[in-house]
mmJSON file of the N, C-alpha and C atoms, coordinates in Angstrom:
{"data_MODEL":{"atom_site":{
"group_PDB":["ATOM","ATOM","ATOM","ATOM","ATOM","ATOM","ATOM","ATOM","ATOM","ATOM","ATOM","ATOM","ATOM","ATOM","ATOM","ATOM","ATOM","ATOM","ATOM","ATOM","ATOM","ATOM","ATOM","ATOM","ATOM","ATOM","ATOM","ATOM","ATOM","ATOM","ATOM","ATOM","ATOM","ATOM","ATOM","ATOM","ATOM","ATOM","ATOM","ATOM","ATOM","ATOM","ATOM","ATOM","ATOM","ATOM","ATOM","ATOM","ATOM","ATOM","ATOM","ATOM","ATOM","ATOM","ATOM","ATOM","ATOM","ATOM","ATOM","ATOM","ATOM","ATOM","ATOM","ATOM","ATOM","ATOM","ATOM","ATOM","ATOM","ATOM","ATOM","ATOM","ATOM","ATOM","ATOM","ATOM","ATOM","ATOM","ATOM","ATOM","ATOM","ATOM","ATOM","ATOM","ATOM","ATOM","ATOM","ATOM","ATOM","ATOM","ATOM","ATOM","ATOM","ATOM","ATOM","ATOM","ATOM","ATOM","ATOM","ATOM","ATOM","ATOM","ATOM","ATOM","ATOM","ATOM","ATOM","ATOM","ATOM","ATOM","ATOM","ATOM","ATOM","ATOM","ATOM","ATOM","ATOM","ATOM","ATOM","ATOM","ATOM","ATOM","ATOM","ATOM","ATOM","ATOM","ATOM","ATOM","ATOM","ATOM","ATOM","ATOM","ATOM","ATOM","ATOM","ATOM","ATOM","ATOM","ATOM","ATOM","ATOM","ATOM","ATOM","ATOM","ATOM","ATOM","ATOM","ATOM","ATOM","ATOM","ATOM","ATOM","ATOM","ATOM","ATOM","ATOM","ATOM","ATOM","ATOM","ATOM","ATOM","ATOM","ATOM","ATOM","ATOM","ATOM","ATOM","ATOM","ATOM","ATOM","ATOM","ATOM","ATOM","ATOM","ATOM","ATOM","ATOM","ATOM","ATOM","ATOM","ATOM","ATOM","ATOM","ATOM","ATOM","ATOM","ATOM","ATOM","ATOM","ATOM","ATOM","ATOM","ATOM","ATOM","ATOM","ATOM","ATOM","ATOM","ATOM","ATOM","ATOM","ATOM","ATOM","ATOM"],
"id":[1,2,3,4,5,6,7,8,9,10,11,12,13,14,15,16,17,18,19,20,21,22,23,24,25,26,27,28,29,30,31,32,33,34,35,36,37,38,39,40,41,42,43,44,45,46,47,48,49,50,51,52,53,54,55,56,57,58,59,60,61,62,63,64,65,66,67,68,69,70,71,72,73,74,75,76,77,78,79,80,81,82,83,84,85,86,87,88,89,90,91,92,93,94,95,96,97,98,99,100,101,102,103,104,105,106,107,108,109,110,111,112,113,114,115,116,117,118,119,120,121,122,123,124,125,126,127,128,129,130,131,132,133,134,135,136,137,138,139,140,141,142,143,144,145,146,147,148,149,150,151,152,153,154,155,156,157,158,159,160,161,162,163,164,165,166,167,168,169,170,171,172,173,174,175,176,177,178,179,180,181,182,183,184,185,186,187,188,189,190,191,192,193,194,195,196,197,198,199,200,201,202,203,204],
"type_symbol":["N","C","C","N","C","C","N","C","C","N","C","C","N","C","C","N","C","C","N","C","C","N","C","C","N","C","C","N","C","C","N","C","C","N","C","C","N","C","C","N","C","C","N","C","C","N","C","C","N","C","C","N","C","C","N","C","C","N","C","C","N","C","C","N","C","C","N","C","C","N","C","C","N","C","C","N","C","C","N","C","C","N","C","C","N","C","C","N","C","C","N","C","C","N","C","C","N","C","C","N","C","C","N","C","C","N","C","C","N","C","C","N","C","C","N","C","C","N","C","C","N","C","C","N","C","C","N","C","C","N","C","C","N","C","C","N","C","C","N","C","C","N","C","C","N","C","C","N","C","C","N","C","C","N","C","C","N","C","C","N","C","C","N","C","C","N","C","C","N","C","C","N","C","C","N","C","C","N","C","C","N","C","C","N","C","C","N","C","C","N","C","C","N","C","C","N","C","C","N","C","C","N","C","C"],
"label_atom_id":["N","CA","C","N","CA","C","N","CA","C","N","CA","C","N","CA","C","N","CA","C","N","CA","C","N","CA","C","N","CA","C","N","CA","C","N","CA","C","N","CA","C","N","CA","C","N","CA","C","N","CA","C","N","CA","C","N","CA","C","N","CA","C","N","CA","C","N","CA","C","N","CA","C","N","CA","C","N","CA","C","N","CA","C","N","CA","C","N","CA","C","N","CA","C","N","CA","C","N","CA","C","N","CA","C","N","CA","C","N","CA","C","N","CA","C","N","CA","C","N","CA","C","N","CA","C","N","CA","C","N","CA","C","N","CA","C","N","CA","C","N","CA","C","N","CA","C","N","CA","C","N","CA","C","N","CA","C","N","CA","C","N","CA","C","N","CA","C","N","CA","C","N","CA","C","N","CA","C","N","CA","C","N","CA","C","N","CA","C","N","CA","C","N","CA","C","N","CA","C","N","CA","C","N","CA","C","N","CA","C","N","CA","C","N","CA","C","N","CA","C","N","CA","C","N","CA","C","N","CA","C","N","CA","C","N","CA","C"],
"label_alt_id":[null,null,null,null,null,null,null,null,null,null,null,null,null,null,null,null,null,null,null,null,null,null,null,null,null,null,null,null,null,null,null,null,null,null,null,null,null,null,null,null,null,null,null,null,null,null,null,null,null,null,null,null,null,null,null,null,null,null,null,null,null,null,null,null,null,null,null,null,null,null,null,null,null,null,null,null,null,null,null,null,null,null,null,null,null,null,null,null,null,null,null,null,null,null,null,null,null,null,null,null,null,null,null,null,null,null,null,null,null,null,null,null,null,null,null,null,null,null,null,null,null,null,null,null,null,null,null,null,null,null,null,null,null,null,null,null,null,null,null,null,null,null,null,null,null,null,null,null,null,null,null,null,null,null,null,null,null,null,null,null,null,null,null,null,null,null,null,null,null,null,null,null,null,null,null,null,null,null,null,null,null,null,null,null,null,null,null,null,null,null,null,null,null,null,null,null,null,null,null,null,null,null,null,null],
"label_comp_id":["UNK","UNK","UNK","UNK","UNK","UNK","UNK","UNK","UNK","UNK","UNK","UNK","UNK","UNK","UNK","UNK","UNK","UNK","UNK","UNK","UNK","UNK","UNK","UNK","UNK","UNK","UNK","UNK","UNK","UNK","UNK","UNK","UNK","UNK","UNK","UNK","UNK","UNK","UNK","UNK","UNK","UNK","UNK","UNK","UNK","UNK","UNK","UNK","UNK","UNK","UNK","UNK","UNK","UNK","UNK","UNK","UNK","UNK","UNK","UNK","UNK","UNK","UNK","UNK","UNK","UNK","UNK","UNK","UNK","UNK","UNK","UNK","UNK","UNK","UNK","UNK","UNK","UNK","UNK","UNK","UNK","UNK","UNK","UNK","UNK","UNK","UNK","UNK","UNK","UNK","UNK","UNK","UNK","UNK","UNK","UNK","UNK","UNK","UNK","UNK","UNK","UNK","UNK","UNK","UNK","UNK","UNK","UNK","UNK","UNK","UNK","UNK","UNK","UNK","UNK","UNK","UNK","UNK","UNK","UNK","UNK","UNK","UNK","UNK","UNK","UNK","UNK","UNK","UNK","UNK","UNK","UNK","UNK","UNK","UNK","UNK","UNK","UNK","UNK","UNK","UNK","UNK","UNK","UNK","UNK","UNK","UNK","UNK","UNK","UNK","UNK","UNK","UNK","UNK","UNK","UNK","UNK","UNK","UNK","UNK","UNK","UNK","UNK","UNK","UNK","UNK","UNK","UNK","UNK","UNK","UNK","UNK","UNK","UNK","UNK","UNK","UNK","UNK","UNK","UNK","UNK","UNK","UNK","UNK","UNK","UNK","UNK","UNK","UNK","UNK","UNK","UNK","UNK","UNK","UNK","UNK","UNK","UNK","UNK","UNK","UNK","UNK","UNK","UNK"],
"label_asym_id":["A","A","A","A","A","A","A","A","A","A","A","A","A","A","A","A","A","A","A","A","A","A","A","A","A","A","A","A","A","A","A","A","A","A","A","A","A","A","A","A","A","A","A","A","A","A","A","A","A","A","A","A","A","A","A","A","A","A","A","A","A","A","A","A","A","A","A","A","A","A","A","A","A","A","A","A","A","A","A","A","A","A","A","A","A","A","A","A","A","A","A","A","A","A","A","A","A","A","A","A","A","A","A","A","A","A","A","A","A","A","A","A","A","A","A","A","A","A","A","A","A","A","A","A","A","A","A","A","A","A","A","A","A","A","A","A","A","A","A","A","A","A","A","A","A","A","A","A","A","A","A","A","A","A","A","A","A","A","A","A","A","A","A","A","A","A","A","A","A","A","A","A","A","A","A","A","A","A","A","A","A","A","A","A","A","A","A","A","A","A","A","A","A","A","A","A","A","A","A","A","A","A","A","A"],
"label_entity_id":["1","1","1","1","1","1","1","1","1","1","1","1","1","1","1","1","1","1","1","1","1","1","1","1","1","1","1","1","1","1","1","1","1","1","1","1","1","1","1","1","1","1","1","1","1","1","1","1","1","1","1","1","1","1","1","1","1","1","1","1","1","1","1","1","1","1","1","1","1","1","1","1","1","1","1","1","1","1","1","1","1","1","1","1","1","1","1","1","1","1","1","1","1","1","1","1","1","1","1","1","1","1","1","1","1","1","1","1","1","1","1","1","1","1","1","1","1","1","1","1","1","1","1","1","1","1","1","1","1","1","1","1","1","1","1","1","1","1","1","1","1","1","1","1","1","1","1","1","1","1","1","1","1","1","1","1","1","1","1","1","1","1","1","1","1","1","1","1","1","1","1","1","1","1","1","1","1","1","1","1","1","1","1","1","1","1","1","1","1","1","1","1","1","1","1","1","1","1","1","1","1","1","1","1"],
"label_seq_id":[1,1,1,2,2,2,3,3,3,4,4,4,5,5,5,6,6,6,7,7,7,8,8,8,9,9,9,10,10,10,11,11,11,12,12,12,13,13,13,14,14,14,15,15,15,16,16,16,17,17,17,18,18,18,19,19,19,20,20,20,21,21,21,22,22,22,23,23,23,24,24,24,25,25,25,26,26,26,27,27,27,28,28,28,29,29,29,30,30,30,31,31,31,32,32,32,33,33,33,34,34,34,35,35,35,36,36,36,37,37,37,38,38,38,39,39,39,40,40,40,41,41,41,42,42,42,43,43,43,44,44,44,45,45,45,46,46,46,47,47,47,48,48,48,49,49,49,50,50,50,51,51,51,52,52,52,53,53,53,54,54,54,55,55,55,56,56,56,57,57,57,58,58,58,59,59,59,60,60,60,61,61,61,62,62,62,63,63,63,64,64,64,65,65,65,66,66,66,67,67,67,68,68,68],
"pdbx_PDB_ins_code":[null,null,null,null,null,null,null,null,null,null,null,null,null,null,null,null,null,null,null,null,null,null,null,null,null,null,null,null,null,null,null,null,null,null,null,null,null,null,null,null,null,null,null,null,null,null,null,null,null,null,null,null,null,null,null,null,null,null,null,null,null,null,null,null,null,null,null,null,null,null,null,null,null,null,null,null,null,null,null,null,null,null,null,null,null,null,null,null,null,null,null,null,null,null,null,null,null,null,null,null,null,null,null,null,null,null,null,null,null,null,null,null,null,null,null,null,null,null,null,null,null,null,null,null,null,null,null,null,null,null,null,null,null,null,null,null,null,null,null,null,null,null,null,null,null,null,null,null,null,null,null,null,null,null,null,null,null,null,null,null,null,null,null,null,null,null,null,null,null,null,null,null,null,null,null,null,null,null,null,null,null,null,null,null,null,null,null,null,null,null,null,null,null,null,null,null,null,null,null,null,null,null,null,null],
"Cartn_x":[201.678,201.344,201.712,202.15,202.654,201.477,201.869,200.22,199.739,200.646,199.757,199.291,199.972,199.002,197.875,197.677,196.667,195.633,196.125,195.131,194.86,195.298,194.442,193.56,193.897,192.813,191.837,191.974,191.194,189.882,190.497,190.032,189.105,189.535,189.263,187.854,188.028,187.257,185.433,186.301,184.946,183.732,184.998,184.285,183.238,184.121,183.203,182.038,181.823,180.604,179.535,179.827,178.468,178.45,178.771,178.963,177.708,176.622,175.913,175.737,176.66,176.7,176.634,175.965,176.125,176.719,177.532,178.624,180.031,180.334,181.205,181.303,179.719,179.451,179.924,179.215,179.881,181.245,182.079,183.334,184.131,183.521,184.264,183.908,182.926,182.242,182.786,183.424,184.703,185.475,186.356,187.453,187.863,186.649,187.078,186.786,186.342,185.962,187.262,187.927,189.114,190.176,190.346,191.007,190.979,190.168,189.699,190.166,189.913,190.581,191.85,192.808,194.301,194.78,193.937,194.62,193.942,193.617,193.157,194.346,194.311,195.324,196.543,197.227,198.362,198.506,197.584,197.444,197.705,196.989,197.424,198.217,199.038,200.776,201.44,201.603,202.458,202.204,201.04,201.008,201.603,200.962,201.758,202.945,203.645,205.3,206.087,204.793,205.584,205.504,204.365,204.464,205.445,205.6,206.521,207.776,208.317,209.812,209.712,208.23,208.578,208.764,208.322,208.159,210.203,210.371,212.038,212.71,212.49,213.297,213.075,211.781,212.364,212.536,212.508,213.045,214.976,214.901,216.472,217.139,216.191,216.463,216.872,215.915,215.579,216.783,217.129,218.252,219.61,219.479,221.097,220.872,219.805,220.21,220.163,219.669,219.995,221.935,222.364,223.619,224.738,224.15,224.968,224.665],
"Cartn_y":[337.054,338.249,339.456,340.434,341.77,342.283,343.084,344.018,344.463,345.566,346.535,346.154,344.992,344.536,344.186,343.037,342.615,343.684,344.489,345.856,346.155,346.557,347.43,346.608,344.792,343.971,343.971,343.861,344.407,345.803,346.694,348.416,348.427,347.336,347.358,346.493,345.172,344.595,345.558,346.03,346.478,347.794,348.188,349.056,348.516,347.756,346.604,345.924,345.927,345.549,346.238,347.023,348.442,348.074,347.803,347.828,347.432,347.796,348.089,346.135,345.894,344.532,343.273,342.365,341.252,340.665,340.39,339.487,339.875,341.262,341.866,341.794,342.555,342.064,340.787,339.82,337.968,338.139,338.771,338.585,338.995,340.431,341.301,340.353,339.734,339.115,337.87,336.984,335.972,336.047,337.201,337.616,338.151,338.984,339.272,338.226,337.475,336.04,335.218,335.563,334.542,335.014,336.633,337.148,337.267,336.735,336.673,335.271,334.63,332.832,332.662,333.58,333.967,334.062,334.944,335.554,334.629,334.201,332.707,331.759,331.538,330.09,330.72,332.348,332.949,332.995,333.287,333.33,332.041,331.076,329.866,329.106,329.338,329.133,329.374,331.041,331.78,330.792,330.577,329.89,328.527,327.451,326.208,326.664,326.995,327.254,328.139,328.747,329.166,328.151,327.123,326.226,325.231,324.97,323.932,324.37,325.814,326.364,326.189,326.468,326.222,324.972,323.998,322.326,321.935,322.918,322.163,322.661,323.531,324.422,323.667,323.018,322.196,320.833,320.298,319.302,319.407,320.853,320.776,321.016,321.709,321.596,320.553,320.047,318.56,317.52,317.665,316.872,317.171,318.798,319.481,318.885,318.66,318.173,316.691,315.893,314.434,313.943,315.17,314.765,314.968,316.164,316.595,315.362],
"Cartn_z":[47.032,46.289,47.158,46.416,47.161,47.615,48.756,49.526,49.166,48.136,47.179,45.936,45.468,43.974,44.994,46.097,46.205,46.73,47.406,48.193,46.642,45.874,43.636,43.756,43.64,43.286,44.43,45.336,46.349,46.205,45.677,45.92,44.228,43.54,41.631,42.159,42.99,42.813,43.313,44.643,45.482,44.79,43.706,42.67,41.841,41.363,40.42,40.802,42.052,42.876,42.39,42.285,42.375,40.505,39.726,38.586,37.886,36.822,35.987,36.119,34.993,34.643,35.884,35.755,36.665,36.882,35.581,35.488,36.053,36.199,36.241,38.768,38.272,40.398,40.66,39.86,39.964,40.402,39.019,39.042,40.423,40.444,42.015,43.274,43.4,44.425,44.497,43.644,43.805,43.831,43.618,43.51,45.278,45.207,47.143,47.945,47.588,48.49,48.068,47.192,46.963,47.84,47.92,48.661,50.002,50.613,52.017,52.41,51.247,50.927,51.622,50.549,50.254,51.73,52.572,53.909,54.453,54.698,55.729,55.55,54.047,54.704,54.615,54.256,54.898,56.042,56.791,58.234,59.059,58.36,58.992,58.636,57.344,57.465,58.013,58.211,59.461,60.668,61.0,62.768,62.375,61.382,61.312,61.308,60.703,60.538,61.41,62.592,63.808,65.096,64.592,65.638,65.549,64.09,63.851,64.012,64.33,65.084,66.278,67.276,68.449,68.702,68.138,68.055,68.118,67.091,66.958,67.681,68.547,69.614,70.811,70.851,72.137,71.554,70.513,70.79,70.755,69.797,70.242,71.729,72.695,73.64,74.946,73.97,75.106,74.708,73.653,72.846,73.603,73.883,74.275,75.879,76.664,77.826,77.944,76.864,76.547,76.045,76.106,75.627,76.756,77.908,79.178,79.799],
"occupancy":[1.0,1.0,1.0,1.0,1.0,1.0,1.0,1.0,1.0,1.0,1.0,1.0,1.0,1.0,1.0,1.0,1.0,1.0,1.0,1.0,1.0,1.0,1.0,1.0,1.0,1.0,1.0,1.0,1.0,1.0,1.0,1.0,1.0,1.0,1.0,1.0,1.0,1.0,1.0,1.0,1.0,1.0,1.0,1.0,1.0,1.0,1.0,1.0,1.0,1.0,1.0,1.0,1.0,1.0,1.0,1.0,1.0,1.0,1.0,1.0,1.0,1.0,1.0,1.0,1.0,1.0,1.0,1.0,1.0,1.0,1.0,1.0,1.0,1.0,1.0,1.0,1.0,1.0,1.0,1.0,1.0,1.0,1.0,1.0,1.0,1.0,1.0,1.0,1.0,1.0,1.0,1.0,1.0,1.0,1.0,1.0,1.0,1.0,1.0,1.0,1.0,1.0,1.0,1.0,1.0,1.0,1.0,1.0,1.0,1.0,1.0,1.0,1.0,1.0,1.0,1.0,1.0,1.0,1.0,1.0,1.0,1.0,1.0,1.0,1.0,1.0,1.0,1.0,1.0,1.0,1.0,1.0,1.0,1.0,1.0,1.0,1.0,1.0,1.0,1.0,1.0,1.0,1.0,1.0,1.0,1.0,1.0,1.0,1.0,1.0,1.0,1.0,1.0,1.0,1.0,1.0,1.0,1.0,1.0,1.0,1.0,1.0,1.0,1.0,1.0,1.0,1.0,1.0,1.0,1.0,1.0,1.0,1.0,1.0,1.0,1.0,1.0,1.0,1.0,1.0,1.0,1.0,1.0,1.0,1.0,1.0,1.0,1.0,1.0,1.0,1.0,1.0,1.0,1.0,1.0,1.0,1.0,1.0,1.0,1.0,1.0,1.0,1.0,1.0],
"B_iso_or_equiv":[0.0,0.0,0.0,0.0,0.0,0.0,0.0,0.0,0.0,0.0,0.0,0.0,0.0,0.0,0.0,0.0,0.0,0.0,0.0,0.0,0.0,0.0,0.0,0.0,0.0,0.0,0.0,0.0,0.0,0.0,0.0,0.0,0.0,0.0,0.0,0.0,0.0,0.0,0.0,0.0,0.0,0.0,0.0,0.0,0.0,0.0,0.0,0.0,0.0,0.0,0.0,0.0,0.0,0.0,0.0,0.0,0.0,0.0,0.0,0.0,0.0,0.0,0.0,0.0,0.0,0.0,0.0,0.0,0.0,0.0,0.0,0.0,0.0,0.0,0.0,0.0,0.0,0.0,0.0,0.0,0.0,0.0,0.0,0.0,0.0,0.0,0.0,0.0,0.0,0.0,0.0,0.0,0.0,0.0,0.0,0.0,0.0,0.0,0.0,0.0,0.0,0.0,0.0,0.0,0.0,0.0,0.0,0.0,0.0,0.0,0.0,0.0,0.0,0.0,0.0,0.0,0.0,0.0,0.0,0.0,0.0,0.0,0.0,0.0,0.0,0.0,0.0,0.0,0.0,0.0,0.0,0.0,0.0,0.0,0.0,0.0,0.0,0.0,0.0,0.0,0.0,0.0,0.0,0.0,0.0,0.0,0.0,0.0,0.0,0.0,0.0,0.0,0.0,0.0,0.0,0.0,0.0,0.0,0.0,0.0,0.0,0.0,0.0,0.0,0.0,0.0,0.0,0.0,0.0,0.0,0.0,0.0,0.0,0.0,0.0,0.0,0.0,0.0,0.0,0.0,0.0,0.0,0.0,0.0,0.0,0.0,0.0,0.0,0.0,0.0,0.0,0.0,0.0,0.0,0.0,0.0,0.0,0.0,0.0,0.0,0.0,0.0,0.0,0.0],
"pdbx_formal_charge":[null,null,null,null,null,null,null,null,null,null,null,null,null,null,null,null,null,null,null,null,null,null,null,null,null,null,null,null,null,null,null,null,null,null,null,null,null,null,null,null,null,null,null,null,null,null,null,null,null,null,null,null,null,null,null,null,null,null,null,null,null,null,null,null,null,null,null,null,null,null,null,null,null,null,null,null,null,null,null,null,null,null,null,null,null,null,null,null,null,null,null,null,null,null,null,null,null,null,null,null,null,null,null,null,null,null,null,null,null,null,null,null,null,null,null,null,null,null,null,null,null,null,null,null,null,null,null,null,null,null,null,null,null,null,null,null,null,null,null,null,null,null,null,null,null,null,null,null,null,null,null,null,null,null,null,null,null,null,null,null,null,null,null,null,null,null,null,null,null,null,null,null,null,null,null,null,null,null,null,null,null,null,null,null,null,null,null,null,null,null,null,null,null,null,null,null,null,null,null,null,null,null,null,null],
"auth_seq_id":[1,1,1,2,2,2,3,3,3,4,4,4,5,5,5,6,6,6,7,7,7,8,8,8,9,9,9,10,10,10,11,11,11,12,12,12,13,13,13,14,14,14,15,15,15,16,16,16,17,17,17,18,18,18,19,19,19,20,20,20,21,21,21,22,22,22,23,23,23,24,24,24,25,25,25,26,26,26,27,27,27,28,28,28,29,29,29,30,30,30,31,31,31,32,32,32,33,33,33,34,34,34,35,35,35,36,36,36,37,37,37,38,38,38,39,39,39,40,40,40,41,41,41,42,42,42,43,43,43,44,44,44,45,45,45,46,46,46,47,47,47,48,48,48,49,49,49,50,50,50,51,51,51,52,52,52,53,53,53,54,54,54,55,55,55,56,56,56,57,57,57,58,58,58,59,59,59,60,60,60,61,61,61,62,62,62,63,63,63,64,64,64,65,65,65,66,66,66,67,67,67,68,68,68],
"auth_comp_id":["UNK","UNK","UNK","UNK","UNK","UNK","UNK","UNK","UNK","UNK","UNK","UNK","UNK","UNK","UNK","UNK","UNK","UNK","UNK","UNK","UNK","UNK","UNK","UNK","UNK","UNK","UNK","UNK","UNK","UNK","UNK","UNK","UNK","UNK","UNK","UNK","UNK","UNK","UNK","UNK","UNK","UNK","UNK","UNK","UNK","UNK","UNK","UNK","UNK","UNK","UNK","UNK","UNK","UNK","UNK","UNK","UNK","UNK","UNK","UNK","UNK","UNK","UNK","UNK","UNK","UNK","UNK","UNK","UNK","UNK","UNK","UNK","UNK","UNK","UNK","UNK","UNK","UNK","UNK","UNK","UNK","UNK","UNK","UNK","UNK","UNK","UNK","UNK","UNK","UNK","UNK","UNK","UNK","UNK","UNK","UNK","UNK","UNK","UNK","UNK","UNK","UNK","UNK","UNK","UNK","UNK","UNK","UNK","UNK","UNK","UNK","UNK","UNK","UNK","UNK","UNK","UNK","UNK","UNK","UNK","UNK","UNK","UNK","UNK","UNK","UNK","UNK","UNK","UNK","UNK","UNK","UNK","UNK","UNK","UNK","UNK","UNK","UNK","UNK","UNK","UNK","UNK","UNK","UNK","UNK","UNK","UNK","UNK","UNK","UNK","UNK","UNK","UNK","UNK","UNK","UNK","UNK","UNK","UNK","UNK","UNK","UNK","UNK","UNK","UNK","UNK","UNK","UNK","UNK","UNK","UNK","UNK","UNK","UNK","UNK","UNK","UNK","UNK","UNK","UNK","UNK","UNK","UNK","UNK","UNK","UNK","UNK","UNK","UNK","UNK","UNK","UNK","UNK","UNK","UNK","UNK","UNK","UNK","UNK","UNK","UNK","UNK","UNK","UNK"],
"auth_asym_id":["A","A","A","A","A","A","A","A","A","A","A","A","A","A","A","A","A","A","A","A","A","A","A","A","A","A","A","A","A","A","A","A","A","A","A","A","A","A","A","A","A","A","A","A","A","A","A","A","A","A","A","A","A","A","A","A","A","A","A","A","A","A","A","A","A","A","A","A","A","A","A","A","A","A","A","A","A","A","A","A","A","A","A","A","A","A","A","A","A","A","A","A","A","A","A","A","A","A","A","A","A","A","A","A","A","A","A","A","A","A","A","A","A","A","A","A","A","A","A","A","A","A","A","A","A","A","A","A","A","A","A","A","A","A","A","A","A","A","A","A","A","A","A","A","A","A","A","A","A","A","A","A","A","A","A","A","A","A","A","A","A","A","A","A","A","A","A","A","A","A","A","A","A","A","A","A","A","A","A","A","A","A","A","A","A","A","A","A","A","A","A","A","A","A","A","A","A","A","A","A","A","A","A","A"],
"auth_atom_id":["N","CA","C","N","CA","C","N","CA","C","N","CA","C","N","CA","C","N","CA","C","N","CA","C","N","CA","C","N","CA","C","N","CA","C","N","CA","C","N","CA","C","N","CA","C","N","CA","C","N","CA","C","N","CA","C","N","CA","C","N","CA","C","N","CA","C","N","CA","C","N","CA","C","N","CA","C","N","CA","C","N","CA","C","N","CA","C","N","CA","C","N","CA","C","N","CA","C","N","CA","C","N","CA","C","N","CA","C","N","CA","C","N","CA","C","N","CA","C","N","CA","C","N","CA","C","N","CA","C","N","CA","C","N","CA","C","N","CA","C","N","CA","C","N","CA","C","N","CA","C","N","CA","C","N","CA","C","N","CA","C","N","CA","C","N","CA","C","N","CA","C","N","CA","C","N","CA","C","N","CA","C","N","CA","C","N","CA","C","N","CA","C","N","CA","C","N","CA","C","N","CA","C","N","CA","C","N","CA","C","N","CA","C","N","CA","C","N","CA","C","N","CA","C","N","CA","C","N","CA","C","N","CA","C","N","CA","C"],
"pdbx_PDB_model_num":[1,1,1,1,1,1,1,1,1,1,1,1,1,1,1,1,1,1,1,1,1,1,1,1,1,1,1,1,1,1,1,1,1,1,1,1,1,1,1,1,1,1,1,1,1,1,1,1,1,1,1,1,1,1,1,1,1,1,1,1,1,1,1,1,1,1,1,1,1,1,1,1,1,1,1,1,1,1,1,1,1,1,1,1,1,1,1,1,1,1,1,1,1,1,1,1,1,1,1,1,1,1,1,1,1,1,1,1,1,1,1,1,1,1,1,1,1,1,1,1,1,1,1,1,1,1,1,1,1,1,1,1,1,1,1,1,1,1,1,1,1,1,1,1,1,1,1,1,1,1,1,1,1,1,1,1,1,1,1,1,1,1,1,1,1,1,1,1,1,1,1,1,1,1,1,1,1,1,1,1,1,1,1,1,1,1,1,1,1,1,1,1,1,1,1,1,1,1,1,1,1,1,1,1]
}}}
C-alpha cells in the first residue's frame, strides 16, 4: 500500500476514535491495529529479504574462490 493512502487511513481512522458511535471506535481501533500489523511484517520482510541477499553474496563468494 502507498504511504499516503495508508498515512489518510491512518489520520481517518484516529479521528474516528473519538467518534460518538462505538461501533465506528471498534472499527478505527482495528483498523490501526491492523496497520501497525501491516508495518511489522513489512519490516520484517525487508530484513528476511536483506538477509537472504547477504546469505547469497557469500555463498557466491565462497563459490568464486571454490573455482580459483
Amino acid at each position: 500500500m502507498e504511504k499516503d493512502k495508508q498515512q489518510q487511513i491512518r489520520e481517518l481512522a484516529e479521528q474516528m476514535q473519538h467518534a460518538a458511535n462505538p461501533d465506528q471506535q471498534n472499527l478505527a481501533r482495528g483498523t490501526l491495529e491492523l496497520l501497525e500489523y501491516v508495518d511489522e511484517l513489512v519490516l520484517a520482510l525487508y530484513n528476511a529479504t536483506e538477509t537472504c541477499c547477504e546469505a547469497m553474496s557469500l555463498v557466491y563468494e565462497g563459490s568464486l574462490r571454490t573455482e580459483s
